[in-house]
Coordinates of C-alpha atoms in Angstrom, one line a residue:
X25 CA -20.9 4.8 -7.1
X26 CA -23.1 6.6 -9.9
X27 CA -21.1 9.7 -10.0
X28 CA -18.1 7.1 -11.0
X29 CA -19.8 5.2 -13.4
X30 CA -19.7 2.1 -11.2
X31 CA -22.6 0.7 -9.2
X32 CA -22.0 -2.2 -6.4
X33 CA -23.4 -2.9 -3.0
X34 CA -19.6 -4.0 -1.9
X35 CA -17.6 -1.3 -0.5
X36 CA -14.5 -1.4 -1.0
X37 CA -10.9 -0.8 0.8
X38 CA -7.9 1.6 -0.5
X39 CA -5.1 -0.1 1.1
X40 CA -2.2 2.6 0.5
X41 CA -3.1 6.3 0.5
X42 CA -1.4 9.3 1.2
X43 CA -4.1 11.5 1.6
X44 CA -2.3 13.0 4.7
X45 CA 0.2 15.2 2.5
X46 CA 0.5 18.4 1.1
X47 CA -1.5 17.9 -1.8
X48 CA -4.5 17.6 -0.1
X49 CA -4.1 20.5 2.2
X50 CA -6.7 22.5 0.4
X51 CA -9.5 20.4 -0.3
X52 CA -8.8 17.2 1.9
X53 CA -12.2 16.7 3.1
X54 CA -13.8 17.3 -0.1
X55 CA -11.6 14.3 -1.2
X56 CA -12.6 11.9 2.0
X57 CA -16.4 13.0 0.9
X58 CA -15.8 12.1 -2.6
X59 CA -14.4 8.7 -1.1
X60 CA -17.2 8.2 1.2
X61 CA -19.6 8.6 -1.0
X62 CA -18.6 6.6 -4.1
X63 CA -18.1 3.4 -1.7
X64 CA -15.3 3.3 -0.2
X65 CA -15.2 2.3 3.5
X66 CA -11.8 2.8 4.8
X67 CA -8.3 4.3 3.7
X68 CA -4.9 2.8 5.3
X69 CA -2.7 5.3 5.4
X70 CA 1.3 4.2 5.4
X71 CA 4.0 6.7 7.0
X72 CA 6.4 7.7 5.1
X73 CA 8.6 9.8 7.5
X74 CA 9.4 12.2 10.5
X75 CA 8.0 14.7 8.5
X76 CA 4.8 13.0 7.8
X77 CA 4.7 11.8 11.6
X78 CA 2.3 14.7 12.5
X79 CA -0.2 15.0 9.6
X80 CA -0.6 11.6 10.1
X81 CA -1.9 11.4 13.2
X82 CA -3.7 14.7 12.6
X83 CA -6.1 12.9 9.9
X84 CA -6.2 10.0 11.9
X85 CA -7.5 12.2 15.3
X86 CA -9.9 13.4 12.4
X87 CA -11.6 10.6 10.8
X88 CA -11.4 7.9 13.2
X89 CA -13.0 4.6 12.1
X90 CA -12.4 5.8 8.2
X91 CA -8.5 6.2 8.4
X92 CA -6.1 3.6 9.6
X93 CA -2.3 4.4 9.9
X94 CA 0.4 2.1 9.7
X95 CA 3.9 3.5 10.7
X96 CA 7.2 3.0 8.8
X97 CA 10.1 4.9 7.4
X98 CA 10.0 4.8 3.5
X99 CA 13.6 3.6 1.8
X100 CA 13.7 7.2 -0.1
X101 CA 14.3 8.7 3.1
X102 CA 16.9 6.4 4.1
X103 CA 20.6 8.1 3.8
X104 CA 23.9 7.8 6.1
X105 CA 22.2 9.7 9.2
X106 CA 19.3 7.2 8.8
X107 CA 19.7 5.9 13.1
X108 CA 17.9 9.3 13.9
X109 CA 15.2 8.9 11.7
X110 CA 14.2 5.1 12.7
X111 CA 14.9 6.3 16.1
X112 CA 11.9 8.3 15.8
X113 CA 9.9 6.1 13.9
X114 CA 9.9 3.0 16.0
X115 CA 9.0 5.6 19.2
X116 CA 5.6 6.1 17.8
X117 CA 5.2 3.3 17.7
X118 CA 4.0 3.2 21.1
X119 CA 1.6 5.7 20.6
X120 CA -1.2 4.2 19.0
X121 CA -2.3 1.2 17.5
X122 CA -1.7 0.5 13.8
X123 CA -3.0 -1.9 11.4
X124 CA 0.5 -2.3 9.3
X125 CA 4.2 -1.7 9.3
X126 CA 4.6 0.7 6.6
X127 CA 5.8 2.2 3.8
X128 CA 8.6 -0.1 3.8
X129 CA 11.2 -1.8 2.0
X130 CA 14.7 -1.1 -0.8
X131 CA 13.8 1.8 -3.9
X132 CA 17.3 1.3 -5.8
X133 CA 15.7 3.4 -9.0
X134 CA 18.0 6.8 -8.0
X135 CA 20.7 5.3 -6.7
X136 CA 22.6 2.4 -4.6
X137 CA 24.3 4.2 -3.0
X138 CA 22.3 3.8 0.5
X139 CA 21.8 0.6 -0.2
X140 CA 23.6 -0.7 3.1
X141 CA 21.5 1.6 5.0
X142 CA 18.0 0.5 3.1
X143 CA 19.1 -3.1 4.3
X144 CA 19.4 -2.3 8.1
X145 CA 16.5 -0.1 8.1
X146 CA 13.9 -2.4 5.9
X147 CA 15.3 -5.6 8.2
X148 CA 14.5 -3.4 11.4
X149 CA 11.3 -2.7 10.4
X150 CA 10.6 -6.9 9.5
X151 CA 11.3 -7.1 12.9
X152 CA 8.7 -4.8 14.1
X153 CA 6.4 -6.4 11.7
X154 CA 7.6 -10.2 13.0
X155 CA 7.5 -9.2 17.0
X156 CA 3.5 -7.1 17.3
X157 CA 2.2 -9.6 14.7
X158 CA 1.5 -6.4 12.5
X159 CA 1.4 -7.0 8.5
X160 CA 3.8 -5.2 6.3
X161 CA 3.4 -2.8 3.0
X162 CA 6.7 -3.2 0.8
X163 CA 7.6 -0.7 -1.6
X164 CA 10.3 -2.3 -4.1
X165 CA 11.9 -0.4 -7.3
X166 CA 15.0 -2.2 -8.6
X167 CA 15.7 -4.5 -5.6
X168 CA 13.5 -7.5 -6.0
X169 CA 16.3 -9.3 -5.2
X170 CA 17.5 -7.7 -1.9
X171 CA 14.3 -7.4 -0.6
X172 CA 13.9 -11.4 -0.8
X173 CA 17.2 -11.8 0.5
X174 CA 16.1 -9.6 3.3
X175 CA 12.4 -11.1 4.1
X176 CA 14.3 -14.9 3.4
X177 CA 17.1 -13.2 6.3
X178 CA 14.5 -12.5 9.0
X179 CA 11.9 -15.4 8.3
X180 CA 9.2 -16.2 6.1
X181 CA 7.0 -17.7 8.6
X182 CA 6.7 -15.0 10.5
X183 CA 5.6 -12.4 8.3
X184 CA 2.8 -11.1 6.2
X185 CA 1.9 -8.3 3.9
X186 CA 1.4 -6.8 0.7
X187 CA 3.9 -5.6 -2.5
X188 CA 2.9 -2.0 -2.9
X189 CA 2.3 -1.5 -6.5
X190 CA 3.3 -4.7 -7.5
X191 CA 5.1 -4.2 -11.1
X192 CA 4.0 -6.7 -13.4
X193 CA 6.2 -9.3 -14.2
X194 CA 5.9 -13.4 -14.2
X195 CA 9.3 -14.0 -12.8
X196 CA 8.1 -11.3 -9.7
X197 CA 5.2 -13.5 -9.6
X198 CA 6.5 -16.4 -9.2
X199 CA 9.0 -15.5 -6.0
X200 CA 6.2 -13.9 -4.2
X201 CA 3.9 -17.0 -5.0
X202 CA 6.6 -18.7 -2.6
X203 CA 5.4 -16.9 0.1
X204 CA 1.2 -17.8 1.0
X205 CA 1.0 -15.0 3.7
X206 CA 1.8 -12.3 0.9
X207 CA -0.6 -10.4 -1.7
X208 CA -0.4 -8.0 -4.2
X209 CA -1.3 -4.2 -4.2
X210 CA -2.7 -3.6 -7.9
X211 CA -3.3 0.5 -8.3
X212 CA -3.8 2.7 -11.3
X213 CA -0.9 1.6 -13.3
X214 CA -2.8 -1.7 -14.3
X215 CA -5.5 0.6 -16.2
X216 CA -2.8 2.0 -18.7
X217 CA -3.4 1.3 -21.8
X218 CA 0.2 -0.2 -22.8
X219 CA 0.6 -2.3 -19.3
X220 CA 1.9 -5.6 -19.2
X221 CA 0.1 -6.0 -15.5
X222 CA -3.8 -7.9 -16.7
X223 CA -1.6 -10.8 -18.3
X224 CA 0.2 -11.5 -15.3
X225 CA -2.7 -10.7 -12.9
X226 CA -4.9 -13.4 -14.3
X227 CA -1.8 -15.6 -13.4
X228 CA -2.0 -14.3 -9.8
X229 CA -5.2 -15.3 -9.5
X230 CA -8.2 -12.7 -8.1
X231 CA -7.4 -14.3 -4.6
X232 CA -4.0 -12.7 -4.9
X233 CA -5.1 -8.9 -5.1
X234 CA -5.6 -6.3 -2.8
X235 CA -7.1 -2.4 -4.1
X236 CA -4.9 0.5 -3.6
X237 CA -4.3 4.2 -5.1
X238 CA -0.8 5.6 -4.0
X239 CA -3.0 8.6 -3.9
X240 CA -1.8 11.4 -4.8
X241 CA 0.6 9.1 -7.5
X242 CA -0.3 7.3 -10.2
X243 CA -3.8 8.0 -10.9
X244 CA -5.8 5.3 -13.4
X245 CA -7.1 6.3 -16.6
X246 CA -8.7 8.0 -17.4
X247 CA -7.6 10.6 -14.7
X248 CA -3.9 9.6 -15.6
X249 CA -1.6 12.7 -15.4
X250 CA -4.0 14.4 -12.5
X251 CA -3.7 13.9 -8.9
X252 CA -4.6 10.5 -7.8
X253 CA -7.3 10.3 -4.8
X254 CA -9.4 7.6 -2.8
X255 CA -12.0 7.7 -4.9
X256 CA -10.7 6.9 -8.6
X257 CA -9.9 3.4 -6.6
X258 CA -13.4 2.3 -8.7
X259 CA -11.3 2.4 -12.1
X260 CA -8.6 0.0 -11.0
X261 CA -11.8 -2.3 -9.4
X262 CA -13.7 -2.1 -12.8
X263 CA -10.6 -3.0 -14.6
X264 CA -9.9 -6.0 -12.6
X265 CA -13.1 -7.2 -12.7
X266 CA -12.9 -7.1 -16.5
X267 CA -9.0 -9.0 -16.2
X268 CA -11.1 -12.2 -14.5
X269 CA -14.5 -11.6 -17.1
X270 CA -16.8 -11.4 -13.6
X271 CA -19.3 -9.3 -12.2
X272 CA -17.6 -6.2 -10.1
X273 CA -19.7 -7.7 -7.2
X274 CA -17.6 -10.9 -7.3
X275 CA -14.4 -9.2 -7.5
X276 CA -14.7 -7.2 -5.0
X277 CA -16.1 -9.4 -2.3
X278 CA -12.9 -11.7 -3.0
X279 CA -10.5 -8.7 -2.6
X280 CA -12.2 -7.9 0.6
X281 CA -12.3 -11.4 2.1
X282 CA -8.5 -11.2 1.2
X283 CA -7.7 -7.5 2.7
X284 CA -9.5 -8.5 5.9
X285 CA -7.1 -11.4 5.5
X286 CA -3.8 -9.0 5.5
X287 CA -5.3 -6.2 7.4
X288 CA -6.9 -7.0 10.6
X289 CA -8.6 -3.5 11.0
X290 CA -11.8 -4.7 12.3
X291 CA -10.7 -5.0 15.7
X292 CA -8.6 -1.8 15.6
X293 CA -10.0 1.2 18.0
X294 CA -9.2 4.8 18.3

């Protein structure tokens, strides 16, 4: 952790990475040595769609015990012809095993008018989640409220997961609270410097927090503007150790305890 300016004997877990795309193409294993050797001890790896299906796999086939892929069709890629896409998706899902149901959920930032379609997709996809027991990574950008109507529609009891890049705010909070089996992904955005996210953090609670990057998006100061990657996960983990006024040791071996909790990826093998 020296090179990064942060020293712990807890390694730690980046729970949403796309290290699998284009952007790495030219120095990707530079970037999983960087990762390795500041700490970090595994990188989940959501789908996002057909396109992604076979770089995926291909860094999975290559770093086996580091990478874990969950399998999903991201709500971006969700238009009128969307049956042929989750078609595809839900096929590989018989051909390995995967430690989420991901990148899932409703982004209504663009436009609504998919919105139907985001429905039926993000509900399938619950499903999965709900029948092989699998936990689920929900992205959500302007539809906080049809993505509780749609986790309310299929069951809250029977499912479990994580708000990708949780947004910040109190009344968010305070829906997802409703729902035990759920955490919160806190990435980069948390260390900028005009964020509303520490206030309502320290609300959540440190229990309530998993680690992520959304590599290559949304890199933490003070990388902020560059490509994100694995390894800059150690300025969101110094920041939130600083939100809670603990020792980084502390906060990490929480966040662990809870991501262990979420994603069972101990007893996953390749």
């Amino acid at each position: 952790m020296q090179e990064f300016g942060f020293k712990s004997s807890v390694k730690i877990i980046d729970t949403h990475t796309h290290i699998y795309l284009k952007e790495f193409d030219a120095d990707r294993n530079e970037v999983i040595r960087r990762a390795k050797a500041s700490g970090i001890e595994a990188l989940l790896l959501p789908n996002v769609d057909v396109t992604t299906l076979a770089p995926l796999f291909n860094l999975c086939d290559t770093e086996p015990g580091f990478v874990f892929p969950m399998m999903g069709l991201h709500p971006t890629s969700v238009d009128a012809s969307y049956v042929s896409q989750l078609s595809q998706v839900e096929k590989a899902l018989s051909l390995r095993r995967y430690c989420g149901i991901g990148e899932i959920g409703i982004d209504l930032y663009w436009d609504r008018h998919h919105l139907p379609e985001q429905k039926i997709v993000f509900e399938e996809q619950l499903q999965w989640s709900r029948v092989l027991q699998l936990p689920v990574s929900i992205h959500v950008r302007n539809a906080f409220a049809e993505v509780f109507d749609s986790i309310y529609k299929v069951g809250t009891n029977c499912l479990r997961g994580v708000f990708h890049c949780f947004g910040g705010t109190m009344e968010e909070l305070e829906e997802i609270r409703q729902l035990p089996r759920f955490k919160l992904g806190v990435n980069g955005i948390v260390t900028f410097k005009k964020s509303p996210l520490p206030e309502v953090l320290r609300q959540a609670g440190l229990e309530m927090l998993l680690l992520e990057t959304d590599a290559p998006y949304l890199a933490p100061s003070p990388y902020r503007g560059k490509r994100n990657e694995p390894s800059f996960l150690w300025e969101t983990a110094g920041k939130i150790a600083s939100i809670f006024e603990t020792d980084l040791d502390n906060a990490l071996e929480t966040i662990k305890k809870s991501t262990l909790k979420i994603f069972d990826i101990q007893h996953i093998s390749f």
